[in-house]
mmCIF file of C-alpha atoms in Angstrom:
data_model
loop_
_atom_site.group_PDB
_atom_site.id
_atom_site.type_symbol
_atom_site.label_atom_id
_atom_site.label_comp_id
_atom_site.label_asym_id
_atom_site.label_seq_id
_atom_site.Cartn_x
_atom_site.Cartn_y
_atom_site.Cartn_z
ATOM 1 C CA MET A 280 5.383 -14.025 -18.869
ATOM 2 C CA ALA A 281 5.529 -10.623 -20.601
ATOM 3 C CA ALA A 282 2.861 -11.772 -23.052
ATOM 4 C CA GLY A 283 0.534 -12.557 -20.138
ATOM 5 C CA TYR A 284 0.895 -9.079 -18.670
ATOM 6 C CA ALA A 285 0.531 -7.510 -22.108
ATOM 7 C CA ASP A 286 -2.690 -9.457 -22.613
ATOM 8 C CA LEU A 287 -3.936 -8.234 -19.234
ATOM 9 C CA LEU A 288 -3.175 -4.601 -20.061
ATOM 10 C CA LYS A 289 -4.943 -4.900 -23.406
ATOM 11 C CA THR A 290 -8.198 -5.434 -21.524
ATOM 12 C CA ARG A 291 -10.337 -2.354 -21.923
ATOM 13 C CA TYR A 292 -9.635 0.251 -19.218
ATOM 14 C CA ALA A 293 -6.967 -1.870 -17.477
ATOM 15 C CA ALA A 294 -3.953 0.199 -18.530
ATOM 16 C CA ARG A 295 -5.801 3.471 -17.951
ATOM 17 C CA LEU A 296 -6.832 2.495 -14.439
ATOM 18 C CA LEU A 297 -3.385 1.213 -13.495
ATOM 19 C CA VAL A 298 -1.510 4.238 -14.861
ATOM 20 C CA GLY A 299 -4.087 6.716 -13.553
ATOM 21 C CA THR A 300 -3.900 5.226 -10.077
ATOM 22 C CA LEU A 301 -0.099 5.296 -10.035
ATOM 23 C CA VAL A 302 -0.022 8.898 -11.253
ATOM 24 C CA GLY A 303 -2.724 9.854 -8.759
ATOM 25 C CA ARG A 304 -0.652 8.387 -5.926
ATOM 26 C CA LEU A 305 2.518 10.302 -6.823
ATOM 27 C CA PRO A 306 1.825 13.083 -4.276
ATOM 28 C CA ASN A 307 1.554 10.520 -1.482
ATOM 29 C CA ALA A 308 4.644 8.608 -2.613
ATOM 30 C CA THR A 309 6.764 11.775 -2.747
ATOM 31 C CA ALA A 310 5.269 13.785 0.116
ATOM 32 C CA ALA A 311 7.995 13.078 2.668
ATOM 33 C CA LEU A 312 10.831 14.082 0.329
ATOM 34 C CA ALA A 313 8.984 17.074 -1.145
ATOM 35 C CA VAL A 314 8.082 18.460 2.290
ATOM 36 C CA VAL A 315 11.642 18.083 3.613
ATOM 37 C CA LEU A 316 13.108 19.823 0.563
ATOM 38 C CA PHE A 317 10.546 22.623 0.815
ATOM 39 C CA VAL A 318 11.095 23.205 4.543
ATOM 40 C CA ARG A 319 14.876 23.221 4.149
ATOM 41 C CA GLY A 320 14.570 25.584 1.194
ATOM 42 C CA GLN A 321 12.561 27.923 3.415
ATOM 43 C CA GLY A 322 15.277 27.849 6.042
ATOM 44 C CA GLY A 323 13.383 25.547 8.397
ATOM 45 C CA SER A 324 15.014 22.873 10.503
ATOM 46 C CA TYR A 325 15.011 19.134 9.992
ATOM 47 C CA ALA A 326 12.962 18.889 13.171
ATOM 48 C CA LEU A 327 10.235 21.043 11.635
ATOM 49 C CA ALA A 328 10.390 19.064 8.396
ATOM 50 C CA GLY A 329 10.033 15.841 10.368
ATOM 51 C CA ALA A 330 7.109 17.202 12.372
ATOM 52 C CA LEU A 331 5.240 18.297 9.241
ATOM 53 C CA SER A 332 5.916 14.954 7.545
ATOM 54 C CA ALA A 333 4.721 13.115 10.664
ATOM 55 C CA ILE A 334 1.471 15.111 10.737
ATOM 56 C CA TYR A 335 0.936 14.306 7.069
ATOM 57 C CA GLY A 336 1.561 10.611 7.716
ATOM 58 C CA VAL A 337 -0.721 10.374 10.753
ATOM 59 C CA CYS A 338 -3.569 12.195 9.007
ATOM 60 C CA ASN A 339 -3.072 10.026 5.938
ATOM 61 C CA ALA A 340 -3.322 6.914 8.109
ATOM 62 C CA LEU A 341 -6.572 8.201 9.608
ATOM 63 C CA GLY A 342 -8.055 9.367 6.342
ATOM 64 C CA GLN A 343 -7.469 6.342 4.098
ATOM 65 C CA PRO A 344 -9.841 3.869 5.790
ATOM 66 C CA LEU A 345 -12.461 6.556 6.463
ATOM 67 C CA LEU A 346 -12.417 7.711 2.844
ATOM 68 C CA GLY A 347 -12.404 4.060 1.779
ATOM 69 C CA ARG A 348 -15.599 3.531 3.767
ATOM 70 C CA ALA A 349 -17.094 6.607 2.093
ATOM 71 C CA VAL A 350 -16.206 5.139 -1.324
ATOM 72 C CA ASP A 351 -18.001 1.903 -0.426
ATOM 73 C CA LEU A 352 -21.064 3.906 0.613
ATOM 74 C CA TYR A 353 -21.231 6.629 -2.044
ATOM 75 C CA GLY A 354 -19.169 5.426 -5.000
ATOM 76 C CA GLN A 355 -15.729 6.355 -6.280
ATOM 77 C CA PRO A 356 -16.184 9.663 -8.183
ATOM 78 C CA ARG A 357 -18.077 11.388 -5.341
ATOM 79 C CA VAL A 358 -15.189 10.738 -2.967
ATOM 80 C CA MET A 359 -12.033 10.443 -5.087
ATOM 81 C CA LEU A 360 -12.348 13.718 -6.996
ATOM 82 C CA PRO A 361 -13.143 16.064 -4.070
ATOM 83 C CA ALA A 362 -10.540 14.335 -1.913
ATOM 84 C CA SER A 363 -7.764 14.654 -4.514
ATOM 85 C CA VAL A 364 -8.548 18.332 -5.057
ATOM 86 C CA LEU A 365 -8.600 19.061 -1.311
ATOM 87 C CA SER A 366 -5.336 17.177 -0.782
ATOM 88 C CA GLY A 367 -3.717 19.111 -3.621
ATOM 89 C CA LEU A 368 -5.005 22.390 -2.196
ATOM 90 C CA GLY A 369 -3.448 21.461 1.146
ATOM 91 C CA MET A 370 -0.017 21.149 -0.482
ATOM 92 C CA ALA A 371 -0.650 24.356 -2.442
ATOM 93 C CA LEU A 372 -1.427 26.110 0.845
ATOM 94 C CA LEU A 373 1.925 24.961 2.244
ATOM 95 C CA ALA A 374 3.698 26.267 -0.864
ATOM 96 C CA ALA A 375 1.898 29.614 -0.535
ATOM 97 C CA VAL A 376 2.274 30.287 3.209
ATOM 98 C CA GLY A 377 5.695 28.737 3.807
ATOM 99 C CA VAL A 378 6.739 27.636 7.287
ATOM 100 C CA GLU A 379 6.333 30.909 9.206
ATOM 101 C CA PRO A 380 3.995 31.259 10.986
ATOM 102 C CA ARG A 381 3.880 27.567 11.593
ATOM 103 C CA TRP A 382 0.209 26.923 12.312
ATOM 104 C CA PRO A 383 -0.906 27.394 8.658
ATOM 105 C CA ALA A 384 1.772 24.886 7.619
ATOM 106 C CA TYR A 385 0.419 22.365 10.126
ATOM 107 C CA VAL A 386 -3.143 22.981 8.894
ATOM 108 C CA ALA A 387 -1.960 22.445 5.326
ATOM 109 C CA MET A 388 -0.433 19.078 6.253
ATOM 110 C CA VAL A 389 -3.617 17.973 8.018
ATOM 111 C CA ILE A 390 -5.672 18.743 4.903
ATOM 112 C CA ALA A 391 -3.177 17.233 2.460
ATOM 113 C CA GLY A 392 -2.731 14.061 4.487
ATOM 114 C CA PHE A 393 -6.301 13.358 5.541
ATOM 115 C CA PHE A 394 -7.820 13.891 2.093
ATOM 116 C CA THR A 395 -5.326 11.778 0.149
ATOM 117 C CA PRO A 396 -7.741 9.742 -2.014
ATOM 118 C CA PRO A 397 -7.812 5.953 -1.444
ATOM 119 C CA LEU A 398 -6.868 5.214 -5.052
ATOM 120 C CA GLU A 399 -4.933 2.077 -4.198
ATOM 121 C CA GLY A 400 -7.867 0.374 -2.500
ATOM 122 C CA GLY A 401 -10.215 1.702 -5.156
ATOM 123 C CA LEU A 402 -8.217 0.127 -7.977
ATOM 124 C CA ARG A 403 -8.210 -3.281 -6.311
ATOM 125 C CA ALA A 404 -11.958 -3.051 -5.865
ATOM 126 C CA LEU A 405 -12.316 -2.399 -9.620
ATOM 127 C CA TRP A 406 -10.150 -5.235 -10.919
ATOM 128 C CA PRO A 407 -12.734 -8.068 -10.628
ATOM 129 C CA ALA A 408 -15.333 -6.157 -12.646
ATOM 130 C CA VAL A 409 -12.824 -4.977 -15.278
ATOM 131 C CA LEU A 410 -10.872 -8.209 -15.784
ATOM 132 C CA GLN A 411 -13.674 -10.724 -15.131
ATOM 133 C CA ARG A 412 -11.429 -13.801 -14.886
ATOM 134 C CA THR A 413 -9.912 -14.833 -11.564
ATOM 135 C CA ASP A 414 -6.481 -15.568 -13.055
ATOM 136 C CA ARG A 415 -6.323 -12.075 -14.530
ATOM 137 C CA VAL A 416 -7.376 -10.487 -11.234
ATOM 138 C CA HIS A 417 -4.570 -12.282 -9.400
ATOM 139 C CA ALA A 418 -2.062 -11.271 -12.092
ATOM 140 C CA ALA A 419 -3.290 -7.675 -11.790
ATOM 141 C CA TYR A 420 -2.706 -7.716 -8.026
ATOM 142 C CA ALA A 421 0.886 -8.841 -8.679
ATOM 143 C CA LEU A 422 1.401 -6.236 -11.405
ATOM 144 C CA ASP A 423 -0.042 -3.611 -9.064
ATOM 145 C CA ALA A 424 2.470 -4.556 -6.360
ATOM 146 C CA VAL A 425 5.316 -4.397 -8.904
ATOM 147 C CA ALA A 426 4.170 -1.042 -10.280
ATOM 148 C CA GLN A 427 4.371 0.410 -6.771
ATOM 149 C CA GLU A 428 8.102 -0.306 -6.739
ATOM 150 C CA VAL A 429 8.501 1.604 -9.994
ATOM 151 C CA MET A 430 6.450 4.525 -8.661
ATOM 152 C CA PHE A 431 8.463 4.816 -5.463
ATOM 153 C CA ALA A 432 11.647 4.806 -7.546
ATOM 154 C CA VAL A 433 10.495 7.328 -10.169
ATOM 155 C CA GLY A 434 8.568 9.681 -7.850
ATOM 156 C CA PRO A 435 11.557 11.015 -5.864
ATOM 157 C CA LEU A 436 13.438 11.520 -9.134
ATOM 158 C CA LEU A 437 10.597 13.693 -10.461
ATOM 159 C CA VAL A 438 10.624 15.773 -7.286
ATOM 160 C CA THR A 439 14.384 16.268 -7.541
ATOM 161 C CA LEU A 440 14.121 17.308 -11.195
ATOM 162 C CA CYS A 441 11.361 19.826 -10.400
ATOM 163 C CA VAL A 442 13.419 21.324 -7.578
ATOM 164 C CA ALA A 443 16.483 21.576 -9.844
ATOM 165 C CA ALA A 444 14.512 23.123 -12.711
ATOM 166 C CA TRP A 445 12.337 25.487 -10.669
ATOM 167 C CA SER A 446 12.031 25.362 -6.865
ATOM 168 C CA ALA A 447 10.831 23.184 -3.988
ATOM 169 C CA ALA A 448 7.532 25.115 -3.931
ATOM 170 C CA ALA A 449 7.065 24.450 -7.647
ATOM 171 C CA ALA A 450 7.734 20.767 -7.028
ATOM 172 C CA LEU A 451 4.876 20.661 -4.499
ATOM 173 C CA LEU A 452 2.520 22.318 -6.965
ATOM 174 C CA VAL A 453 3.518 20.299 -10.030
ATOM 175 C CA ILE A 454 3.505 16.880 -8.387
ATOM 176 C CA ASN A 455 0.116 17.485 -6.785
ATOM 177 C CA ALA A 456 -1.376 18.880 -10.001
ATOM 178 C CA ILE A 457 -0.229 15.708 -11.759
ATOM 179 C CA GLY A 458 -1.778 13.673 -8.945
ATOM 180 C CA VAL A 459 -5.161 15.374 -9.381
ATOM 181 C CA LEU A 460 -5.059 14.580 -13.109
ATOM 182 C CA GLY A 461 -4.335 10.947 -12.343
ATOM 183 C CA ALA A 462 -7.266 10.733 -9.908
ATOM 184 C CA LEU A 463 -9.474 12.468 -12.472
ATOM 185 C CA SER A 464 -8.504 9.917 -15.124
ATOM 186 C CA VAL A 465 -9.615 7.086 -12.845
ATOM 187 C CA ALA A 466 -12.749 8.682 -11.420
ATOM 188 C CA ILE A 467 -14.304 9.665 -14.754
ATOM 189 C CA SER A 468 -13.672 6.259 -16.333
ATOM 190 C CA ALA A 469 -16.695 4.062 -16.950
ATOM 191 C CA PRO A 470 -15.655 1.282 -14.523
ATOM 192 C CA SER A 471 -15.183 3.785 -11.708
ATOM 193 C CA ARG A 472 -18.505 5.522 -12.400
ATOM 194 C CA GLN A 473 -20.397 2.253 -12.709
ATOM 195 C CA TRP A 474 -18.846 0.443 -9.754
ATOM 196 C CA ARG A 475 -21.063 -0.081 -6.733
ATOM 197 C CA SER A 476 -20.149 -1.818 -3.530
ATOM 198 C CA ALA A 477 -22.237 -4.759 -2.376
ATOM 199 C CA PRO A 478 -24.906 -3.894 0.233
ATOM 200 C CA ARG A 479 -23.164 -3.697 3.581
ATOM 201 C CA GLU A 480 -24.174 -4.724 7.054
ATOM 202 C CA ALA A 481 -24.677 -1.763 9.375
ATOM 203 C CA HIS A 482 -21.815 -1.926 11.853
ATOM 204 C CA TRP A 483 -19.576 0.821 13.207
ATOM 205 C CA LEU A 484 -16.446 -1.320 12.852
ATOM 206 C CA GLY A 485 -17.001 -1.701 9.131
ATOM 207 C CA ALA A 486 -14.305 -3.903 7.586
ATOM 208 C CA LEU A 487 -12.584 -4.333 10.954
ATOM 209 C CA ARG A 488 -15.291 -6.668 12.185
ATOM 210 C CA ALA A 489 -13.693 -9.433 10.065
ATOM 211 C CA PRO A 490 -11.212 -11.386 12.243
ATOM 212 C CA GLY A 491 -9.218 -12.430 9.189
ATOM 213 C CA LEU A 492 -8.627 -8.822 8.204
ATOM 214 C CA LEU A 493 -7.388 -8.010 11.708
ATOM 215 C CA VAL A 494 -4.866 -10.850 11.425
ATOM 216 C CA LEU A 495 -3.622 -9.473 8.104
ATOM 217 C CA ILE A 496 -3.321 -5.995 9.560
ATOM 218 C CA GLY A 497 -1.253 -7.323 12.456
ATOM 219 C CA ALA A 498 1.048 -9.330 10.186
ATOM 220 C CA PHE A 499 1.652 -6.583 7.648
ATOM 221 C CA PHE A 500 2.307 -4.010 10.331
ATOM 222 C CA PHE A 501 5.449 -6.027 11.065
ATOM 223 C CA VAL A 502 6.293 -6.391 7.369
ATOM 224 C CA GLY A 503 6.067 -2.612 7.044
ATOM 225 C CA LEU A 504 8.178 -2.249 10.185
ATOM 226 C CA ALA A 505 10.853 -4.427 8.579
ATOM 227 C CA LEU A 506 10.962 -2.261 5.457
ATOM 228 C CA GLY A 507 11.098 0.972 7.443
ATOM 229 C CA SER A 508 14.031 -0.307 9.482
ATOM 230 C CA ILE A 509 15.898 -1.414 6.352
ATOM 231 C CA ALA A 510 15.628 2.097 4.873
ATOM 232 C CA VAL A 511 17.246 3.643 7.954
ATOM 233 C CA ALA A 512 19.802 0.869 8.465
ATOM 234 C CA ALA A 513 20.907 1.206 4.830
ATOM 235 C CA VAL A 514 21.936 4.824 5.454
ATOM 236 C CA ALA A 515 23.916 3.839 8.561
ATOM 237 C CA TYR A 516 25.588 1.013 6.630
ATOM 238 C CA ALA A 517 26.543 3.453 3.862
ATOM 239 C CA ASP A 518 28.179 5.782 6.397
ATOM 240 C CA LEU A 519 30.558 2.969 7.340
ATOM 241 C CA HIS A 520 31.207 1.773 3.784
ATOM 242 C CA GLY A 521 32.109 4.843 1.799
ATOM 243 C CA GLY A 522 28.828 6.769 1.931
ATOM 244 C CA GLY A 523 27.804 8.261 -1.365
ATOM 245 C CA MET A 524 25.489 5.999 -3.349
ATOM 246 C CA VAL A 525 25.867 2.869 -1.216
ATOM 247 C CA SER A 526 22.471 3.244 0.490
ATOM 248 C CA SER A 527 20.906 3.782 -2.944
ATOM 249 C CA TYR A 528 22.482 0.546 -4.151
ATOM 250 C CA LEU A 529 20.926 -1.379 -1.283
ATOM 251 C CA LEU A 530 17.453 0.134 -1.580
ATOM 252 C CA SER A 531 17.481 -0.160 -5.373
ATOM 253 C CA ALA A 532 18.450 -3.826 -5.058
ATOM 254 C CA LEU A 533 15.542 -4.320 -2.654
ATOM 255 C CA GLY A 534 13.193 -2.770 -5.206
ATOM 256 C CA VAL A 535 14.605 -4.768 -8.124
ATOM 257 C CA GLY A 536 14.203 -7.973 -6.130
ATOM 258 C CA ALA A 537 10.569 -7.127 -5.370
ATOM 259 C CA LEU A 538 9.941 -6.247 -9.011
ATOM 260 C CA ALA A 539 11.397 -9.528 -10.267
ATOM 261 C CA GLY A 540 9.566 -11.590 -7.664
ATOM 262 C CA GLY A 541 6.240 -9.914 -8.406
ATOM 263 C CA LEU A 542 6.538 -10.402 -12.156
ATOM 264 C CA VAL A 543 7.301 -14.102 -11.776
ATOM 265 C CA TYR A 544 4.592 -14.634 -9.167
ATOM 266 C CA GLY A 545 1.864 -12.976 -11.211
ATOM 267 C CA ALA A 546 2.731 -14.825 -14.407
ATOM 268 C CA ARG A 547 1.146 -18.116 -13.317
ATOM 269 C CA GLN A 548 -1.678 -19.562 -11.269
ATOM 270 C CA TRP A 549 -0.666 -21.108 -7.953
ATOM 271 C CA PRO A 550 -2.334 -24.171 -6.431
ATOM 272 C CA GLY A 551 -3.910 -24.275 -3.019
ATOM 273 C CA ARG A 552 -5.736 -21.725 -0.916
ATOM 274 C CA PRO A 553 -4.270 -18.212 -0.765
ATOM 275 C CA GLU A 554 -4.285 -18.154 3.053
ATOM 276 C CA SER A 555 -1.832 -21.066 3.156
ATOM 277 C CA ARG A 556 0.217 -19.548 0.357
ATOM 278 C CA LEU A 557 0.416 -16.255 2.238
ATOM 279 C CA ARG A 558 1.919 -17.945 5.279
ATOM 280 C CA LEU A 559 4.552 -19.557 3.056
ATOM 281 C CA LEU A 560 5.376 -16.283 1.295
ATOM 282 C CA VAL A 561 5.670 -14.299 4.529
ATOM 283 C CA GLY A 562 7.857 -17.088 5.915
ATOM 284 C CA LEU A 563 10.161 -16.837 2.892
ATOM 285 C CA LEU A 564 10.129 -13.050 3.235
ATOM 286 C CA ALA A 565 11.242 -13.338 6.868
ATOM 287 C CA LEU A 566 13.894 -15.847 5.844
ATOM 288 C CA GLY A 567 15.230 -13.298 3.370
ATOM 289 C CA TYR A 568 15.444 -10.573 6.015
ATOM 290 C CA LEU A 569 17.345 -12.630 8.590
ATOM 291 C CA PRO A 570 20.789 -12.744 6.847
ATOM 292 C CA LEU A 571 20.922 -8.950 6.545
ATOM 293 C CA PHE A 572 22.358 -8.630 10.052
ATOM 294 C CA LEU A 573 25.567 -10.282 8.737
ATOM 295 C CA VAL A 574 26.378 -6.940 6.996
ATOM 296 C CA PRO A 575 29.072 -8.207 4.576
ATOM 297 C CA GLY A 576 30.880 -5.955 2.082
ATOM 298 C CA VAL A 577 28.984 -3.720 -0.324
ATOM 299 C CA ALA A 578 28.699 -6.287 -3.118
ATOM 300 C CA GLY A 579 27.534 -9.022 -0.762
ATOM 301 C CA MET A 580 25.141 -6.701 1.043
ATOM 302 C CA THR A 581 23.643 -5.553 -2.245
ATOM 303 C CA ALA A 582 23.045 -9.185 -3.201
ATOM 304 C CA LEU A 583 21.453 -9.939 0.180
ATOM 305 C CA THR A 584 19.078 -6.975 -0.034
ATOM 306 C CA GLY A 585 18.115 -8.015 -3.558
ATOM 307 C CA LEU A 586 17.238 -11.495 -2.294
ATOM 308 C CA ALA A 587 15.390 -9.982 0.679
ATOM 309 C CA GLY A 588 13.067 -8.142 -1.699
ATOM 310 C CA VAL A 589 12.128 -11.108 -3.893
ATOM 311 C CA PHE A 590 9.107 -12.235 -1.872
ATOM 312 C CA LEU A 591 7.764 -8.783 -0.956
ATOM 313 C CA ALA A 592 5.603 -8.167 -4.032
ATOM 314 C CA PRO A 593 4.314 -11.776 -4.092
ATOM 315 C CA ALA A 594 3.369 -11.511 -0.403
ATOM 316 C CA LEU A 595 1.525 -8.246 -1.038
ATOM 317 C CA ALA A 596 -0.240 -9.618 -4.109
ATOM 318 C CA CYS A 597 -1.369 -12.699 -2.176
ATOM 319 C CA ALA A 598 -2.481 -10.492 0.735
ATOM 320 C CA PHE A 599 -4.706 -8.529 -1.662
ATOM 321 C CA VAL A 600 -6.453 -11.771 -2.634
ATOM 322 C CA VAL A 601 -6.911 -12.750 1.014
ATOM 323 C CA VAL A 602 -8.303 -9.299 1.858
ATOM 324 C CA ASP A 603 -10.797 -9.665 -0.976
ATOM 325 C CA ARG A 604 -11.891 -13.041 0.413
ATOM 326 C CA HIS A 605 -12.278 -11.937 4.020
ATOM 327 C CA ALA A 606 -13.621 -8.383 3.728
ATOM 328 C CA PRO A 607 -17.258 -8.196 4.900
ATOM 329 C CA LYS A 608 -19.792 -7.492 2.206
ATOM 330 C CA GLY A 609 -19.740 -3.916 1.009
ATOM 331 C CA THR A 610 -16.413 -2.981 2.645
ATOM 332 C CA VAL A 611 -13.794 -3.995 0.076
ATOM 333 C CA THR A 612 -12.344 -0.511 -0.556
ATOM 334 C CA GLU A 613 -12.197 0.192 3.172
ATOM 335 C CA ALA A 614 -10.551 -3.191 3.778
ATOM 336 C CA PHE A 615 -7.830 -2.577 1.201
ATOM 337 C CA SER A 616 -7.302 0.903 2.634
ATOM 338 C CA TRP A 617 -6.776 -0.534 6.109
ATOM 339 C CA LEU A 618 -4.024 -2.807 4.770
ATOM 340 C CA VAL A 619 -2.355 0.132 2.991
ATOM 341 C CA THR A 620 -2.588 2.290 6.118
ATOM 342 C CA THR A 621 -1.198 -0.381 8.419
ATOM 343 C CA PHE A 622 1.701 -1.064 6.089
ATOM 344 C CA GLY A 623 2.583 2.642 6.059
ATOM 345 C CA VAL A 624 2.265 2.996 9.833
ATOM 346 C CA GLY A 625 4.486 -0.050 10.273
ATOM 347 C CA SER A 626 7.109 1.454 7.976
ATOM 348 C CA ALA A 627 7.142 4.675 9.990
ATOM 349 C CA ALA A 628 7.418 2.681 13.216
ATOM 350 C CA GLY A 629 10.308 0.711 11.740
ATOM 351 C CA ALA A 630 12.222 3.896 11.024
ATOM 352 C CA SER A 631 11.777 5.030 14.632
ATOM 353 C CA VAL A 632 12.711 1.639 16.117
ATOM 354 C CA ALA A 633 15.788 1.285 13.930
ATOM 355 C CA GLY A 634 17.242 4.548 15.269
ATOM 356 C CA PRO A 635 17.873 3.370 18.844
ATOM 357 C CA ALA A 636 19.006 -0.030 17.543
ATOM 358 C CA LEU A 637 21.600 1.648 15.334
ATOM 359 C CA GLU A 638 22.793 3.791 18.205
ATOM 360 C CA SER A 639 23.382 0.751 20.408
ATOM 361 C CA GLY A 640 24.584 -1.869 17.931
ATOM 362 C CA GLY A 641 25.371 -0.246 14.608
ATOM 363 C CA PRO A 642 24.076 -1.372 11.187
ATOM 364 C CA ALA A 643 23.947 -5.047 12.210
ATOM 365 C CA ALA A 644 21.447 -4.217 14.964
ATOM 366 C CA GLY A 645 19.433 -2.042 12.586
ATOM 367 C CA PHE A 646 19.131 -4.834 10.039
ATOM 368 C CA ALA A 647 18.377 -7.296 12.841
ATOM 369 C CA VAL A 648 15.208 -5.273 13.489
ATOM 370 C CA ALA A 649 14.065 -6.234 9.978
ATOM 371 C CA GLY A 650 14.708 -9.914 10.608
ATOM 372 C CA VAL A 651 12.894 -9.926 13.945
ATOM 373 C CA SER A 652 9.976 -7.999 12.427
ATOM 374 C CA GLY A 653 9.662 -10.437 9.544
ATOM 375 C CA VAL A 654 9.546 -13.368 11.969
ATOM 376 C CA ALA A 655 6.954 -11.502 14.082
ATOM 377 C CA GLY A 656 4.737 -11.075 11.029
ATOM 378 C CA LEU A 657 4.970 -14.798 10.314
ATOM 379 C CA LEU A 658 4.163 -15.654 13.942
ATOM 380 C CA VAL A 659 1.019 -13.521 13.770
ATOM 381 C CA LEU A 660 -0.196 -15.493 10.751
ATOM 382 C CA LEU A 661 0.681 -18.848 12.321
ATOM 383 C CA SER A 662 -0.717 -18.146 15.788
ATOM 384 C CA MET A 663 -3.955 -16.728 14.377
ATOM 385 C CA LYS A 664 -4.322 -19.435 11.739
ATOM 386 C CA ARG A 665 -7.856 -20.274 12.842
ATOM 387 C CA PHE A 666 -9.067 -16.817 11.793
ATOM 388 C CA LEU A 667 -7.576 -17.271 8.338
ATOM 389 C CA GLY A 668 -8.498 -20.920 8.457
ATOM 390 C CA ASP A 669 -8.351 -23.388 5.636
ATOM 391 C CA PRO A 670 -11.497 -25.401 6.307
ATOM 392 C CA VAL A 671 -12.332 -28.353 4.134
ATOM 393 C CA ALA A 672 -14.423 -26.644 1.504
ATOM 394 C CA PRO A 673 -17.719 -28.089 0.336
ATOM 395 C CA VAL A 674 -18.103 -28.645 -3.375
ATOM 396 C CA ASP A 675 -19.712 -25.260 -3.974
ATOM 397 C CA ASP A 676 -16.848 -23.453 -2.201
ATOM 398 C CA ALA A 677 -14.216 -25.363 -4.107
ATOM 399 C CA VAL A 678 -15.341 -23.917 -7.399
ATOM 400 C CA ARG A 679 -16.089 -20.440 -6.083
ATOM 401 C CA ALA A 680 -13.856 -17.726 -7.525
ATOM 402 C CA GLU A 681 -11.320 -16.608 -4.955
ATOM 403 C CA ASN A 682 -12.300 -12.970 -5.283
ATOM 404 C CA ASP A 683 -15.965 -13.694 -4.524
ATOM 405 C CA ARG A 684 -15.996 -12.356 -0.992
ATOM 406 C CA ASN A 685 -19.783 -12.361 -0.858
ATOM 407 C CA GLY A 686 -20.420 -16.052 -1.161
ATOM 408 C CA ALA A 687 -20.621 -16.884 2.527
ATOM 409 C CA VAL A 688 -23.019 -15.651 5.174
ATOM 410 C CA GLU A 689 -21.223 -13.759 7.919
ATOM 411 C CA PRO A 690 -22.033 -15.025 11.405
ATOM 412 C CA GLY A 691 -23.678 -12.619 13.785
ATOM 413 C CA PHE A 692 -25.104 -10.219 11.207
ATOM 414 C CA ARG A 693 -28.480 -10.268 9.510
ATOM 415 C CA ALA A 694 -28.892 -9.326 5.892
ATOM 416 C CA GLY A 695 -31.928 -7.262 6.748
ATOM 417 C CA HIS A 696 -29.852 -4.597 8.455
ATOM 418 C CA GLN A 697 -27.940 -2.886 5.702
ATOM 419 C CA ALA A 698 -26.444 0.568 5.585
#
């Protein structure tokens, strides 16, 4: 298994693109924590910190698909580099002006959030050209999903170390400077400079005109909602079981489970069509979330959260393949960005839904939100199966590479009208 991933990373540019993308996404992965620490260090309230983080998140959700569409139209370097610099300048503005008066801080969050470069979608658009073989592309999607778990574990640690060594303002500046360097490493690479999206049909909905993509967005909104509720419920559980590091145990176990599941999933080729496999994986993911409402002792709960995470990275990796198959021609970066955005919005919604559930029913009710959300995501995929259908493929389709999203004519659009 390790040899397969090592072989993948030995492919020219693969390691550089993966590492550069992860480093470039550090500011986004750590923004919530860094902003809260900065606001509190400035004497601001948690309410203000939450408001600034919410503005960042909303603007990020709006900006990702729009910037992804710009990447599909104009190429990666023309969008990624200016966006990363502007996003970094937004955080630098916050560090410079502080939280009083408040309107400059809000402006800074709008800039930083909206211009966060769509590096995640951009990387997935590059993999087919860099890796060439379908099996390697699928393994790269799995490795990408696993690497996210590592980034979200390491990023907060880096912020904490910067705050301890210097200050919260320095942490904002350092993390975002590192992020710009990561985006620069990707954008000036040959694959990024040479990549061009397929000619796209002129349509204001862009990637969203694909029914299959809308189904995926609906399903993974609920998967994100499940994860957001688990994060909040874990803190409430810790309060009743000794506090301290208990919530960290649970969330770390969730991440370790996802890491292990992703590594195993990406190490082999799986039979059948990815749409069917996705329904199975999301079903297993929901099945893993359901027992969490039992809230046993710390050791048992840690084991349950570890098991709950096992199918997360495989489900994400499979979803990336399905997005690549269903995205309309010329919209692949935008399509990936929509999935990323929806997942993040769902996570934020999960945190807000879990709060009232915890107030009324304690940790069991909070974790029950995750189980119900996982089942809801599965129901979306099952009820909308016809839009992610598994038709009997003709011979030509059977041998078509799974990441060839351009092989079929899209109904209702004429190739003569291209943007």
